[in-house]
PDB file of C-alpha atoms in Angstrom:
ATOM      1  CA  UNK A 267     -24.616 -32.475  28.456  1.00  0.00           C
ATOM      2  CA  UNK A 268     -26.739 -29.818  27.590  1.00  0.00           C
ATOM      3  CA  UNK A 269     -26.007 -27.311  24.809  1.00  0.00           C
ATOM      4  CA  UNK A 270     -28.053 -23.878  25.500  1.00  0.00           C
ATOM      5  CA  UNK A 271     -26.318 -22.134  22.696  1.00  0.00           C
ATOM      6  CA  UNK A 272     -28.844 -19.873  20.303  1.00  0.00           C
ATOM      7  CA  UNK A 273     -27.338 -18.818  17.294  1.00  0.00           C
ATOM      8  CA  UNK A 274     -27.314 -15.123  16.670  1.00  0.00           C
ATOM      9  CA  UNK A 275     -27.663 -14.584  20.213  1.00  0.00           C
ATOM     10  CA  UNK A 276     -25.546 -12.054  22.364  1.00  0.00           C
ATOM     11  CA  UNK A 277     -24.179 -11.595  25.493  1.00  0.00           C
ATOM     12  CA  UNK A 278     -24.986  -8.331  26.530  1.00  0.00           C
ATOM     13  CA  UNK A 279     -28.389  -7.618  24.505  1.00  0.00           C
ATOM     14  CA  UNK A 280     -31.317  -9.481  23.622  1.00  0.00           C
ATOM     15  CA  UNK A 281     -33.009  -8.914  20.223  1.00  0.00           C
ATOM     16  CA  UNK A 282     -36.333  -9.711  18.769  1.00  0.00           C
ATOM     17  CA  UNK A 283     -35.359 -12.468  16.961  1.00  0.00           C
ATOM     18  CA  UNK A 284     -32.533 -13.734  18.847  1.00  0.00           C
ATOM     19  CA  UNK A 285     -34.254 -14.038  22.394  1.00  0.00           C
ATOM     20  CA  UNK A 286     -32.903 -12.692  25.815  1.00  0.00           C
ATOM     21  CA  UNK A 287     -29.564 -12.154  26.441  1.00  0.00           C
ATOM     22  CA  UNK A 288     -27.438 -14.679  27.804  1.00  0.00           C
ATOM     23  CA  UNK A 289     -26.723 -13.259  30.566  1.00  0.00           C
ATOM     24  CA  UNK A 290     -30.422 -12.686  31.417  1.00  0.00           C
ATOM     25  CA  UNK A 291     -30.804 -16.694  30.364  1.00  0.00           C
ATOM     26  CA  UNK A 292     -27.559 -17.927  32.511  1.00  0.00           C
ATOM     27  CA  UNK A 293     -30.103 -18.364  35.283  1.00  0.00           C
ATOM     28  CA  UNK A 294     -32.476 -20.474  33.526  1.00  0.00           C
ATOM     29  CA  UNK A 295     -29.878 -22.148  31.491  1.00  0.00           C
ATOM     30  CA  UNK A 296     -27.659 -22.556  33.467  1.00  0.00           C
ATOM     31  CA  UNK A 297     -28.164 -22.080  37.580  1.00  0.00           C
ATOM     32  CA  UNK A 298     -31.357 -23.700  37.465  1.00  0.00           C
ATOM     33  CA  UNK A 299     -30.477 -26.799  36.125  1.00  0.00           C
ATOM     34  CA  UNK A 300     -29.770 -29.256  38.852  1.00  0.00           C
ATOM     35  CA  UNK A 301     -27.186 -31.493  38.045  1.00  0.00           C
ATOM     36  CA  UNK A 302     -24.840 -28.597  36.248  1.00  0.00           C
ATOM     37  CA  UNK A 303     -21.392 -29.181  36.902  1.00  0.00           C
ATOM     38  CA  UNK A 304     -19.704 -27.125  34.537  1.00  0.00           C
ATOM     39  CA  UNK A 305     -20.371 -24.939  31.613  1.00  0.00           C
ATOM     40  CA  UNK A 306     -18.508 -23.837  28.447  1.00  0.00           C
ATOM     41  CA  UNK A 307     -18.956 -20.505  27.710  1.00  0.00           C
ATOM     42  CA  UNK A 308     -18.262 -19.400  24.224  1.00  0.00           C
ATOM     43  CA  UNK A 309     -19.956 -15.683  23.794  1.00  0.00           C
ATOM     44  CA  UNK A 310     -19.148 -12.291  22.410  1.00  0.00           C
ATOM     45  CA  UNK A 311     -18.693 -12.843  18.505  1.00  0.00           C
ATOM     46  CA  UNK A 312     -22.602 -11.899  18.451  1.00  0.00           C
ATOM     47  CA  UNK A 313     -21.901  -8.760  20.458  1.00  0.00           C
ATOM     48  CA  UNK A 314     -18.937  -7.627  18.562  1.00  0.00           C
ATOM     49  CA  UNK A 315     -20.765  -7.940  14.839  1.00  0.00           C
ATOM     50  CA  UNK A 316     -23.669  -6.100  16.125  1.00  0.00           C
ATOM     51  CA  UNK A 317     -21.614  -3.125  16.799  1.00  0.00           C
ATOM     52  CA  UNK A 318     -21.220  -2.702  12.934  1.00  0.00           C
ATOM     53  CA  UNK A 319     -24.589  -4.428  11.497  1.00  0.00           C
ATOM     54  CA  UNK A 320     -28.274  -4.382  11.945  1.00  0.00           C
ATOM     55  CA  UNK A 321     -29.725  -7.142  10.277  1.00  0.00           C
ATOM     56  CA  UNK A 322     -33.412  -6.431   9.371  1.00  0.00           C
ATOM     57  CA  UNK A 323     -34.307  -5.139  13.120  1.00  0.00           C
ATOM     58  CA  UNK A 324     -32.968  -7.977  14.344  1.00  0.00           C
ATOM     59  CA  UNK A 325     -29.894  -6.807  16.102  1.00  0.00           C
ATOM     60  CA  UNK A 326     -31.842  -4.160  18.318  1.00  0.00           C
ATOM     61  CA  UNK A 327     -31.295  -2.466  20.451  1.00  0.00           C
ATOM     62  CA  UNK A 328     -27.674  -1.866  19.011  1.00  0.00           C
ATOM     63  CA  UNK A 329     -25.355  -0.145  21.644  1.00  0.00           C
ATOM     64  CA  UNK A 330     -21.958   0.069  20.700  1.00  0.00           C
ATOM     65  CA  UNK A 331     -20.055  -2.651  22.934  1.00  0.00           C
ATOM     66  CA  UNK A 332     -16.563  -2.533  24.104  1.00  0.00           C
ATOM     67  CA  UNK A 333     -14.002  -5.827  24.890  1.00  0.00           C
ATOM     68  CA  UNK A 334     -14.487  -3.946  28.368  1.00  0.00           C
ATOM     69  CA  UNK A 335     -18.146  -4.972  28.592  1.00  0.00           C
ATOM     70  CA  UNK A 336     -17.968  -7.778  27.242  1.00  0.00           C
ATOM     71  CA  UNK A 337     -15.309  -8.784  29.641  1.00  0.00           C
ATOM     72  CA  UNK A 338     -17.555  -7.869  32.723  1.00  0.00           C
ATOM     73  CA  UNK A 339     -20.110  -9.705  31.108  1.00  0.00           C
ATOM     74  CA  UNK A 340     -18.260 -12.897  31.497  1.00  0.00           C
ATOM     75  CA  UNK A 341     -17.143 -11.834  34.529  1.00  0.00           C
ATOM     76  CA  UNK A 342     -20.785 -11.974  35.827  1.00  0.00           C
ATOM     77  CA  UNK A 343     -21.303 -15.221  34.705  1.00  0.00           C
ATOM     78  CA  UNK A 344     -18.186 -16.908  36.485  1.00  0.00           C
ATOM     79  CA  UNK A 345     -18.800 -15.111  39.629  1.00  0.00           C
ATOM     80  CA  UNK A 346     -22.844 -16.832  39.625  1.00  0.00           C
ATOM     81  CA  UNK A 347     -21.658 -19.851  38.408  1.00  0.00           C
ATOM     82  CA  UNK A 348     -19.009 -20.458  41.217  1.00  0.00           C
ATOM     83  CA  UNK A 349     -21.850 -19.189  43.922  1.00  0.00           C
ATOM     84  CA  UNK A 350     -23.750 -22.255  42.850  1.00  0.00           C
ATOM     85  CA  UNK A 351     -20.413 -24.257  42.505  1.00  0.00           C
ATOM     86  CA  UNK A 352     -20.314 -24.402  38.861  1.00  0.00           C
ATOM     87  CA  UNK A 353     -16.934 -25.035  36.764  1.00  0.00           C
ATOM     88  CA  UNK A 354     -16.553 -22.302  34.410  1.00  0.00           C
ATOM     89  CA  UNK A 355     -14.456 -23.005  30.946  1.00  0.00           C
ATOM     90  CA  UNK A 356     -13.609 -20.072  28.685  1.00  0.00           C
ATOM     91  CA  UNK A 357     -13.575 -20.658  25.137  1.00  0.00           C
ATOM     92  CA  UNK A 358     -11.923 -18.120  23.042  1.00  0.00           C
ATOM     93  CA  UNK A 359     -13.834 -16.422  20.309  1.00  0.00           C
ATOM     94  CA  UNK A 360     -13.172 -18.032  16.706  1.00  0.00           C
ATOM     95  CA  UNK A 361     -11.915 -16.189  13.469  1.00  0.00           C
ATOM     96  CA  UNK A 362     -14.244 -14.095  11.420  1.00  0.00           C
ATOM     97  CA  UNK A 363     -12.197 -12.640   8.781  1.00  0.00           C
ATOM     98  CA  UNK A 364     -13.521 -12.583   5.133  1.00  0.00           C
ATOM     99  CA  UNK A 365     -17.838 -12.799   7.048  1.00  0.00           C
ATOM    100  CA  UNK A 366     -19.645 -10.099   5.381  1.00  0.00           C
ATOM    101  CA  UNK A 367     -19.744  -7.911   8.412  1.00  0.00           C
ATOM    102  CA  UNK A 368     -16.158  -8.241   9.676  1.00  0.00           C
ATOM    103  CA  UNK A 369     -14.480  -5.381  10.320  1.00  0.00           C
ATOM    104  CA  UNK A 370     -10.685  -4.262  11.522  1.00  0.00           C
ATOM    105  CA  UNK A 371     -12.043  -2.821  14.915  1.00  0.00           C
ATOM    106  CA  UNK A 372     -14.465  -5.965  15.722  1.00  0.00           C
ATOM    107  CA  UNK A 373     -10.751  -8.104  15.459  1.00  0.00           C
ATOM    108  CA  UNK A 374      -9.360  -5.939  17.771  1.00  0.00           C
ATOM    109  CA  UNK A 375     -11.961  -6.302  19.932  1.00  0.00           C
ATOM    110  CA  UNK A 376     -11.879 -10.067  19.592  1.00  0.00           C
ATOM    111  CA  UNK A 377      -8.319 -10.365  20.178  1.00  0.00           C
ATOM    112  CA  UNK A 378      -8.965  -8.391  23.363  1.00  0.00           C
ATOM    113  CA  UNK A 379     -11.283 -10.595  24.561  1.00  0.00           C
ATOM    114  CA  UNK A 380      -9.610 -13.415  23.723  1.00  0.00           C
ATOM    115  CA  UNK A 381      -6.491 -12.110  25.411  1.00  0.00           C
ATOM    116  CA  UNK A 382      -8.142 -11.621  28.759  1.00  0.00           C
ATOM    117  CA  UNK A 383      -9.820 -15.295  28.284  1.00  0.00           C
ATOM    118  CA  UNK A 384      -6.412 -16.616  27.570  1.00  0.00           C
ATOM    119  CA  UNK A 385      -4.851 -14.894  30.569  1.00  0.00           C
ATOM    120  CA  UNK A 386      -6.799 -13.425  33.260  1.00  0.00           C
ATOM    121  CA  UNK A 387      -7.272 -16.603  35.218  1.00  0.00           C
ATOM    122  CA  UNK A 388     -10.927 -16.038  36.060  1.00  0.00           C
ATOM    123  CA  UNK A 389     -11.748 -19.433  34.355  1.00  0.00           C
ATOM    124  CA  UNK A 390     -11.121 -22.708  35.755  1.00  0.00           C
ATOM    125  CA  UNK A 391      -9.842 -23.196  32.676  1.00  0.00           C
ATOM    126  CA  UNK A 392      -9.753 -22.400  29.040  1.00  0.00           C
ATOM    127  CA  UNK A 393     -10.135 -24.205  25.485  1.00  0.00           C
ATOM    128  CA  UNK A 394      -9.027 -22.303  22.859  1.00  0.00           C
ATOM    129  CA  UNK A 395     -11.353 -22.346  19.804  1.00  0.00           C
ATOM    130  CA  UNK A 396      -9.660 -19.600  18.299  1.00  0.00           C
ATOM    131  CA  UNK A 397      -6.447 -21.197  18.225  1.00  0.00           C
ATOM    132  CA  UNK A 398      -7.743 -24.542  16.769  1.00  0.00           C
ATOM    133  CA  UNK A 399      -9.993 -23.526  13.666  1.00  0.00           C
ATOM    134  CA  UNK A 400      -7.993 -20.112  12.883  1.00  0.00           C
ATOM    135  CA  UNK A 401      -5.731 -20.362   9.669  1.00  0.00           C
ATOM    136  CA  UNK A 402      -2.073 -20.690  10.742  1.00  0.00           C
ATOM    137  CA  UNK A 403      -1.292 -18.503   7.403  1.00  0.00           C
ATOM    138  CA  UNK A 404      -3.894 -15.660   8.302  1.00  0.00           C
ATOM    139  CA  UNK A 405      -4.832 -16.135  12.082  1.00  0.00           C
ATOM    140  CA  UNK A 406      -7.969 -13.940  11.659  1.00  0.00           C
ATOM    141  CA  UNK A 407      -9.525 -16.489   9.107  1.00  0.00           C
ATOM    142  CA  UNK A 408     -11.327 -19.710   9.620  1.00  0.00           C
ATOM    143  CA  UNK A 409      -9.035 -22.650   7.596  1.00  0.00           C
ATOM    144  CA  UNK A 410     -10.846 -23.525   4.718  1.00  0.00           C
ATOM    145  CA  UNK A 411     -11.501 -26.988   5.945  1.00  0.00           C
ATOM    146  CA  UNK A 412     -13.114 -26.206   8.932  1.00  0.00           C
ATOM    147  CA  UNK A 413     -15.350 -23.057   7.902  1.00  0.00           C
ATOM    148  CA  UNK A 414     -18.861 -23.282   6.694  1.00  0.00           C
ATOM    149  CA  UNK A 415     -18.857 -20.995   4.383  1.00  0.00           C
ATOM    150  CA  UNK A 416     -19.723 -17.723   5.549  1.00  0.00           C
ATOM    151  CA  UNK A 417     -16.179 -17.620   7.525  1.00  0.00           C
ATOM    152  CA  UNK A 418     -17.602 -16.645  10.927  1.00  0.00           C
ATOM    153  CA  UNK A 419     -19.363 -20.362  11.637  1.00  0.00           C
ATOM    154  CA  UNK A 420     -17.346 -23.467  11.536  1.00  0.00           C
ATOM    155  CA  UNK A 421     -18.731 -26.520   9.383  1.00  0.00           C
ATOM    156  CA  UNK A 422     -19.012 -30.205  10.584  1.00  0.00           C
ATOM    157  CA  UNK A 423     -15.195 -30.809  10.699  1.00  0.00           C
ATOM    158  CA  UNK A 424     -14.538 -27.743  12.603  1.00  0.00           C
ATOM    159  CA  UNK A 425     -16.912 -28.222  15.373  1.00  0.00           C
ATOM    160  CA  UNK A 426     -15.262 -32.013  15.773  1.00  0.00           C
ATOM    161  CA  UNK A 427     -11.855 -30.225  16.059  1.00  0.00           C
ATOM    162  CA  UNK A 428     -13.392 -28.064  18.497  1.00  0.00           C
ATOM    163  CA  UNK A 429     -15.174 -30.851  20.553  1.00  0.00           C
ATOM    164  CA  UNK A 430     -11.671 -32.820  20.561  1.00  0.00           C
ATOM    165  CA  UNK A 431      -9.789 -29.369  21.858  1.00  0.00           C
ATOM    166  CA  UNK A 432     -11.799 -29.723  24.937  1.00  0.00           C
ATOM    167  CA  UNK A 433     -10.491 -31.577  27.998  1.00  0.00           C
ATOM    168  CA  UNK A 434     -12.343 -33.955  28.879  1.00  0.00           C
ATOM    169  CA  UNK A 435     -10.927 -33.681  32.929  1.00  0.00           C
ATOM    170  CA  UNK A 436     -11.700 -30.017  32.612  1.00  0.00           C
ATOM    171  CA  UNK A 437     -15.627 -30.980  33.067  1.00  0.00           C
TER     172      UNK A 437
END
């Protein structure tokens, strides 16, 4: 296994202190690595904060992004991952109510995304992160036992809920 994840890092945009996008790094990251079988892709919570937020220069260039582009985005990565026969699994994006840069029309957008990750069938399949850290009491919040503390990152027992959501026959 190989985790490429970079936090603060988008899907759409690169940023000076958050490095290419991943889309631009899927290649490298991803294609190029011989023995990939599958990938989880968990992206767009990045992307949908830096709609509202520009923290210290760091978020530039800022273009507002829709669930629409974000969706293609994705779409671009399953379509070059299946040319070099590469299992794609969708994770939905995870709560970020009560972060300091949440805001109503970022949820929507989340729950957009998350809708067409649930549903679309472009995946070979689909773990659903969302769904297994949100709050069963307020769906847009991480539960208090699995957030960090800045309720947009999960802490250590959240990320072992999230590693035991994902089936293992899926990879």
């Amino acid at each position: 296994m190989v985790n490429t994840g970079i936090g603060g890092n988008r899907l759409l945009n690169g940023s000076p202190c958050f490095g290419d996008a991943a889309l631009v790094r899927f290649q490298r990251d991803v294609l190029d690595q011989a023995r990939a079988r599958t990938a989880i892709v968990l992206l767009g919570i990045n992307d949908i904060v830096s709609n509202d937020v520009d923290t210290f220069g760091c978020f530039d260039p800022r273009p507002t992004v829709t669930a629409q582009q974000i969706i293609d985005g994705h779409r671009k990565m399953i379509r070059a991952a299946h040319a070099h026969g590469i299992r794609m699994i969708g994770a939905t994006i995870t709560p970020y109510e009560g972060f300091q840069f949440y805001t109503a029309q970022g949820e929507r957008l989340r729950q957009e995304v998350n809708r067409w990750i649930r549903t679309s069938g472009e995946y070979d399949a689909v773990v659903d992160f969302d769904r297994v850290v949100a709050d069963p009491s307020a769906p847009g919040r991480i539960r208090a036992e699995y957030d960090s503390g800045d309720h947009l990152h999960p802490g250590d027992a959240g990320y072992r809920a999230m590693a035991h959501a994902v089936d293992l026959k899926t990879l």
